[in-house]
């Protein structure tokens, strides 16, 4: 069947058909399939076309190459635009975040193959889907506090709904978790061995074009296996005990009172994160816990992101992690105790640009 979709940047987003299934592939393997603005626009166009095609039963999204689905947004480009005071620096987020919301409400089954690296924006294009599949190779994280940023793409809606304080741990540490952990945290649904993914796609493609989500899930269930418990499940007691506090200082103090290697490693990890990002992330996660909608959280994340572009830590974090790669960021302020409530207030200000003003909810 002819390809009904002509993406804006065809080389970076590929489209194919496997029977009734529309298969969308992110095609920047050398950049770990990191998203840029043209890719977001191409994906949005593809969803338009697939929604209108009665012969398409579902959309399946995957990443080209062997390393992962998507390592996030192209933060190097945002860093450069911010440094250059480009007035369009927030354009990527303005289109990416509404696209994340669209996935959460998509008219047809949306199947995300979360194989390999799934980080940041990669979580945004997968964890909001109706069918989320991990493998033994899944490495999932929201690593934003390590670059002076905060979890976005709706993470402050998703993470607070994880069991106990698993989402708080993930949001603050930014540490990588495996497929079993992703399921435990409610960011994925099914575990399928990576060697079976192509067979799974073919089997889904055999469904009729008008198949409902239950039929797609039945096919997935036929390939799914039980994954072993991961870091989050094994350490749930200590995570819940130490991350239940509402200030970063209390969390650090609680971790310091614990015995065992997990708490010590977590404490060391947090010591390397941006203090401002840690405090702002915790506040966003707690606000997200009480929020009534994904849109509310996305708006709040966008407000924080716009403000972060005005300050030191985002540029320093990206420099240390992506540009110079010295892994030695010098945060300002340098400790959580130096970050005050007054410092955090602008990141949550009411008079901010509205993200969804031009989008139909």
Coordinates of C-alpha atoms in Angstrom, one line a residue:
X1 CA 0.0 0.0 0.0
X2 CA 1.3 3.5 -0.8
X3 CA 2.6 5.6 2.0
X4 CA -0.2 8.2 2.7
X5 CA 2.1 10.4 4.8
X6 CA 4.8 12.7 3.7
X7 CA 6.5 13.9 6.9
X8 CA 8.1 17.3 7.1
X9 CA 11.5 15.8 7.5
X10 CA 11.2 12.3 6.0
X11 CA 14.8 11.2 6.7
X12 CA 14.3 11.8 10.4
X13 CA 10.9 10.3 10.8
X14 CA 10.0 7.2 8.8
X15 CA 6.6 5.8 8.0
X16 CA 5.7 2.3 6.9
X17 CA 2.7 0.0 7.0
X18 CA 2.6 -3.5 8.4
X19 CA -0.9 -4.6 7.5
X20 CA -3.3 -2.4 9.4
X21 CA -0.6 -1.0 11.7
X22 CA 1.1 2.3 11.0
X23 CA 4.7 2.1 12.0
X24 CA 6.5 5.3 12.8
X25 CA 10.3 5.2 13.3
X26 CA 12.4 8.0 14.7
X27 CA 15.5 8.0 12.5
X28 CA 18.3 9.9 14.1
X29 CA 20.2 6.8 15.5
X30 CA 23.5 8.7 15.8
X31 CA 21.8 11.2 18.1
X32 CA 20.0 8.4 20.0
X33 CA 16.8 9.5 18.1
X34 CA 16.7 12.8 20.0
X35 CA 13.7 14.9 19.0
X36 CA 13.9 18.2 17.2
X37 CA 11.1 20.6 16.1
X38 CA 10.8 19.2 12.6
X39 CA 10.4 15.7 14.0
X40 CA 7.6 16.8 16.4
X41 CA 5.8 18.4 13.5
X42 CA 6.3 15.4 11.3
X43 CA 4.9 13.1 14.0
X44 CA 1.9 15.4 14.5
X45 CA 1.2 15.3 10.8
X46 CA 1.4 11.5 10.8
X47 CA -1.1 11.2 13.7
X48 CA -3.5 13.5 11.7
X49 CA -3.3 11.2 8.7
X50 CA -3.6 8.0 10.6
X51 CA -6.6 9.2 12.6
X52 CA -8.4 9.9 9.3
X53 CA -7.5 6.6 7.7
X54 CA -10.1 3.9 8.4
X55 CA -7.7 1.1 7.3
X56 CA -5.2 1.9 10.1
X57 CA -5.9 0.1 13.3
X58 CA -3.2 1.7 15.4
X59 CA 0.0 3.7 15.5
X60 CA 3.3 2.0 16.6
X61 CA 6.2 4.2 17.4
X62 CA 9.8 2.8 17.6
X63 CA 13.4 4.0 17.2
X64 CA 15.8 3.2 14.5
X65 CA 19.2 1.7 15.4
X66 CA 20.1 -0.6 18.3
X67 CA 20.4 1.9 21.1
X68 CA 16.9 3.1 21.9
X69 CA 13.6 4.7 21.2
X70 CA 14.6 8.3 22.0
X71 CA 17.1 10.0 24.3
X72 CA 15.0 13.2 24.7
X73 CA 14.8 16.6 23.1
X74 CA 17.7 18.2 21.4
X75 CA 19.0 20.2 24.4
X76 CA 22.1 21.3 22.6
X77 CA 19.9 23.3 20.1
X78 CA 17.9 24.8 23.0
X79 CA 21.1 25.7 24.7
X80 CA 22.5 27.5 21.6
X81 CA 19.2 29.3 21.0
X82 CA 19.0 30.4 24.6
X83 CA 22.6 31.7 24.6
X84 CA 21.8 33.6 21.3
X85 CA 18.6 35.1 22.9
X86 CA 16.6 33.7 20.0
X87 CA 13.0 34.8 20.6
X88 CA 11.9 31.4 19.3
X89 CA 13.9 29.4 21.8
X90 CA 10.7 28.1 23.5
X91 CA 9.1 27.0 20.2
X92 CA 10.2 23.4 20.6
X93 CA 8.4 23.1 23.9
X94 CA 5.4 25.0 22.6
X95 CA 4.8 22.2 20.1
X96 CA 6.3 19.2 21.9
X97 CA 4.2 19.5 25.0
X98 CA 0.8 19.8 23.3
X99 CA 1.9 16.8 21.2
X100 CA 2.5 14.8 24.4
X101 CA -1.0 15.8 25.4
X102 CA -2.4 14.7 22.1
X103 CA -0.8 11.3 22.5
X104 CA -2.7 10.9 25.8
X105 CA -6.0 11.4 24.0
X106 CA -5.3 9.9 20.6
X107 CA -8.3 8.4 18.8
X108 CA -6.6 5.1 18.0
X109 CA -4.4 2.7 19.9
X110 CA -0.9 4.1 20.3
X111 CA 1.7 1.5 20.9
X112 CA 5.2 2.6 22.1
X113 CA 8.1 0.2 21.8
X114 CA 10.3 1.4 24.6
X115 CA 13.3 -0.6 23.7
X116 CA 16.7 0.6 24.8
X117 CA 17.2 4.2 25.9
X118 CA 14.0 6.1 26.7
X119 CA 14.8 9.4 28.4
X120 CA 13.2 12.9 28.8
X121 CA 11.2 13.6 25.6
X122 CA 11.4 9.9 24.8
X123 CA 9.2 9.3 27.9
X124 CA 6.9 12.0 26.6
X125 CA 6.2 10.3 23.3
X126 CA 5.8 6.9 24.9
X127 CA 4.5 6.9 28.5
X128 CA 1.3 8.9 27.5
X129 CA 0.4 6.2 25.0
X130 CA -2.4 3.6 25.4
X131 CA 0.0 0.6 25.1
X132 CA 3.5 0.9 26.4
X133 CA 6.0 -1.9 25.9
X134 CA 9.4 -2.4 27.5
X135 CA 12.1 -5.0 27.0
X136 CA 15.1 -6.4 28.7
X137 CA 17.1 -3.6 27.1
X138 CA 15.0 -0.7 28.4
X139 CA 16.9 2.1 30.1
X140 CA 14.4 4.8 31.2
X141 CA 15.1 8.0 33.0
X142 CA 14.0 11.6 33.5
X143 CA 17.6 12.9 34.0
X144 CA 16.8 16.7 34.0
X145 CA 18.0 17.6 37.4
X146 CA 21.5 16.6 36.2
X147 CA 21.5 19.4 33.5
X148 CA 19.9 22.2 35.6
X149 CA 16.5 21.5 34.2
X150 CA 13.3 19.9 35.5
X151 CA 11.2 16.9 34.4
X152 CA 8.8 18.0 31.7
X153 CA 6.7 16.4 28.9
X154 CA 4.0 15.7 31.5
X155 CA 6.4 13.9 33.9
X156 CA 5.0 15.9 36.8
X157 CA 1.6 14.3 36.1
X158 CA 3.0 10.8 35.6
X159 CA 5.6 10.5 38.3
X160 CA 3.4 11.5 41.3
X161 CA 1.0 8.7 40.3
X162 CA 3.7 6.0 40.7
X163 CA 3.4 3.8 43.8
X164 CA 4.6 5.3 47.0
X165 CA 7.5 7.7 46.4
X166 CA 9.0 5.9 43.4
X167 CA 8.2 8.9 41.1
X168 CA 9.8 11.3 43.6
X169 CA 13.0 9.2 43.6
X170 CA 13.0 9.1 39.8
X171 CA 12.3 12.8 39.3
X172 CA 14.9 14.0 41.8
X173 CA 17.8 11.5 41.1
X174 CA 17.2 11.2 37.4
X175 CA 18.7 7.7 37.6
X176 CA 18.1 5.1 35.0
X177 CA 15.6 2.3 35.7
X178 CA 14.9 -0.9 33.7
X179 CA 11.7 -2.2 32.1
X180 CA 10.4 -3.9 35.3
X181 CA 10.9 -0.6 37.1
X182 CA 9.1 1.3 34.4
X183 CA 6.1 -1.0 34.8
X184 CA 6.3 -0.7 38.6
X185 CA 6.2 3.1 38.2
X186 CA 3.2 3.0 35.9
X187 CA 5.1 4.3 32.9
X188 CA 4.8 1.1 31.0
X189 CA 2.4 -1.8 30.8
X190 CA 3.9 -4.9 29.2
X191 CA 7.3 -6.6 29.0
X192 CA 8.1 -8.2 25.6
X193 CA 11.6 -9.6 24.8
X194 CA 13.3 -7.4 22.2
X195 CA 13.8 -10.3 19.8
X196 CA 10.0 -10.6 19.6
X197 CA 9.2 -7.0 18.7
X198 CA 9.1 -7.5 15.0
X199 CA 6.9 -10.5 15.3
X200 CA 4.6 -8.4 17.6
X201 CA 4.4 -5.6 15.1
X202 CA 3.5 -8.1 12.4
X203 CA 0.8 -9.7 14.6
X204 CA -0.8 -6.4 15.4
X205 CA -0.8 -5.5 11.7
X206 CA -3.0 -8.5 11.1
X207 CA -5.9 -6.9 13.1
X208 CA -8.8 -5.3 11.2
X209 CA -8.6 -1.6 10.6
X210 CA -11.4 -0.9 13.1
X211 CA -9.9 -2.8 16.0
X212 CA -10.3 -1.4 19.4
X213 CA -7.6 -1.0 22.1
X214 CA -8.7 -4.3 23.8
X215 CA -7.9 -6.3 20.6
X216 CA -4.4 -4.7 20.4
X217 CA -3.8 -5.5 24.1
X218 CA -4.8 -9.1 23.5
X219 CA -2.1 -9.5 20.8
X220 CA 0.5 -7.8 23.1
X221 CA -0.5 -10.2 26.0
X222 CA 0.3 -13.2 23.8
X223 CA 3.9 -12.0 23.5
X224 CA 4.3 -10.5 27.0
X225 CA 6.4 -12.2 29.7
X226 CA 7.0 -11.5 33.4
X227 CA 9.9 -9.2 34.1
X228 CA 12.0 -9.6 37.3
X229 CA 11.6 -6.9 40.0
X230 CA 13.9 -4.0 39.6
X231 CA 15.5 -1.3 41.7
X232 CA 12.3 0.4 42.7
X233 CA 10.5 -2.7 43.9
X234 CA 13.6 -4.0 45.8
X235 CA 14.1 -0.7 47.6
X236 CA 10.5 0.5 48.0
X237 CA 10.6 0.7 51.8
X238 CA 13.7 3.0 51.9
X239 CA 12.4 5.1 49.0
X240 CA 9.0 5.6 50.6
X241 CA 10.6 6.3 54.0
X242 CA 13.1 8.9 52.8
X243 CA 11.4 10.6 49.9
X244 CA 8.0 11.2 51.6
X245 CA 9.3 14.6 52.9
X246 CA 8.3 17.8 51.2
X247 CA 11.7 19.5 51.3
X248 CA 15.0 18.5 49.7
X249 CA 16.8 19.1 53.0
X250 CA 14.5 16.7 54.9
X251 CA 15.0 14.0 52.1
X252 CA 18.8 14.4 52.3
X253 CA 18.7 14.2 56.1
X254 CA 16.5 11.1 56.0
X255 CA 18.9 9.4 53.5
X256 CA 21.9 10.2 55.7
X257 CA 20.2 8.3 58.6
X258 CA 19.8 5.2 56.5
X259 CA 22.2 2.3 56.4
X260 CA 22.9 0.3 53.3
X261 CA 24.4 1.0 49.9
X262 CA 21.2 2.1 48.1
X263 CA 20.7 5.1 50.4
X264 CA 24.4 6.0 50.2
X265 CA 24.4 5.9 46.4
X266 CA 21.2 7.9 46.2
X267 CA 22.6 10.6 48.6
X268 CA 25.8 10.8 46.4
X269 CA 23.7 11.1 43.3
X270 CA 21.6 14.0 44.7
X271 CA 24.8 15.8 45.7
X272 CA 25.7 16.1 42.1
X273 CA 22.3 17.5 40.9
X274 CA 21.5 21.2 40.5
X275 CA 20.2 22.3 43.9
X276 CA 17.7 24.7 42.2
X277 CA 16.5 21.9 40.0
X278 CA 16.1 19.6 42.9
X279 CA 14.0 22.1 44.9
X280 CA 11.9 23.1 41.9
X281 CA 11.4 19.5 40.8
X282 CA 10.1 18.5 44.2
X283 CA 7.7 21.4 44.3
X284 CA 6.4 20.6 40.8
X285 CA 6.0 16.9 41.7
X286 CA 4.0 17.8 44.9
X287 CA 1.9 20.2 42.9
X288 CA 1.4 17.6 40.2
X289 CA 0.1 15.1 42.9
X290 CA -2.8 17.4 43.6
X291 CA -3.4 18.5 40.0
X292 CA -6.6 17.6 38.2
X293 CA -5.2 17.2 34.7
X294 CA -2.2 16.6 32.5
X295 CA -2.7 20.0 30.9
X296 CA -2.3 21.7 34.3
X297 CA 1.0 20.0 34.8
X298 CA 2.2 20.8 31.3
X299 CA 1.4 24.4 31.7
X300 CA 3.3 24.5 35.0
X301 CA 6.3 22.7 33.5
X302 CA 6.4 25.2 30.6
X303 CA 6.4 28.1 33.0
X304 CA 9.3 26.7 34.8
X305 CA 11.2 25.8 31.6
X306 CA 10.8 29.4 30.3
X307 CA 12.2 30.8 33.5
X308 CA 15.1 28.3 33.6
X309 CA 16.3 29.7 30.3
X310 CA 17.0 33.0 32.2
X311 CA 19.4 31.4 34.7
X312 CA 22.8 29.9 35.1
X313 CA 22.2 26.2 35.9
X314 CA 20.6 25.1 32.6
X315 CA 23.4 26.4 30.5
X316 CA 26.0 25.1 32.9
X317 CA 24.4 21.7 33.1
X318 CA 24.2 21.3 29.3
X319 CA 27.7 22.5 29.0
X320 CA 29.0 19.9 31.4
X321 CA 27.0 17.0 30.1
X322 CA 26.7 17.6 26.4
X323 CA 29.1 20.2 25.1
X324 CA 32.4 20.0 27.1
X325 CA 31.4 16.6 28.6
X326 CA 33.6 17.2 31.7
X327 CA 30.7 16.0 34.0
X328 CA 31.7 18.8 36.5
X329 CA 28.9 21.4 36.6
X330 CA 29.4 24.3 38.9
X331 CA 25.9 25.1 40.2
X332 CA 24.7 28.5 41.4
X333 CA 23.6 28.4 44.1
X334 CA 25.8 25.5 45.1
X335 CA 23.7 23.9 47.9
X336 CA 20.0 23.4 48.6
X337 CA 20.2 25.5 51.7
X338 CA 21.0 28.5 49.5
X339 CA 17.9 28.1 47.4
X340 CA 15.1 30.0 49.0
X341 CA 11.3 30.1 48.4
X342 CA 11.8 33.6 47.0
X343 CA 14.2 32.2 44.5
X344 CA 11.7 29.6 43.4
X345 CA 8.7 31.9 43.0
X346 CA 9.5 33.2 39.5
X347 CA 9.5 29.6 38.2
X348 CA 5.9 29.3 39.2
X349 CA 4.7 32.8 38.5
X350 CA 1.1 33.2 37.3
X351 CA 1.9 35.7 34.6
X352 CA 3.5 33.3 32.3
X353 CA 3.1 32.4 28.6
X354 CA 0.1 30.1 28.1
X355 CA 1.0 26.8 26.4
X356 CA -2.4 25.7 25.3
X357 CA -3.9 29.0 24.2
X358 CA -3.8 28.0 20.5
X359 CA -4.6 24.3 21.0
X360 CA -8.0 22.7 21.1
X361 CA -8.3 20.5 24.2

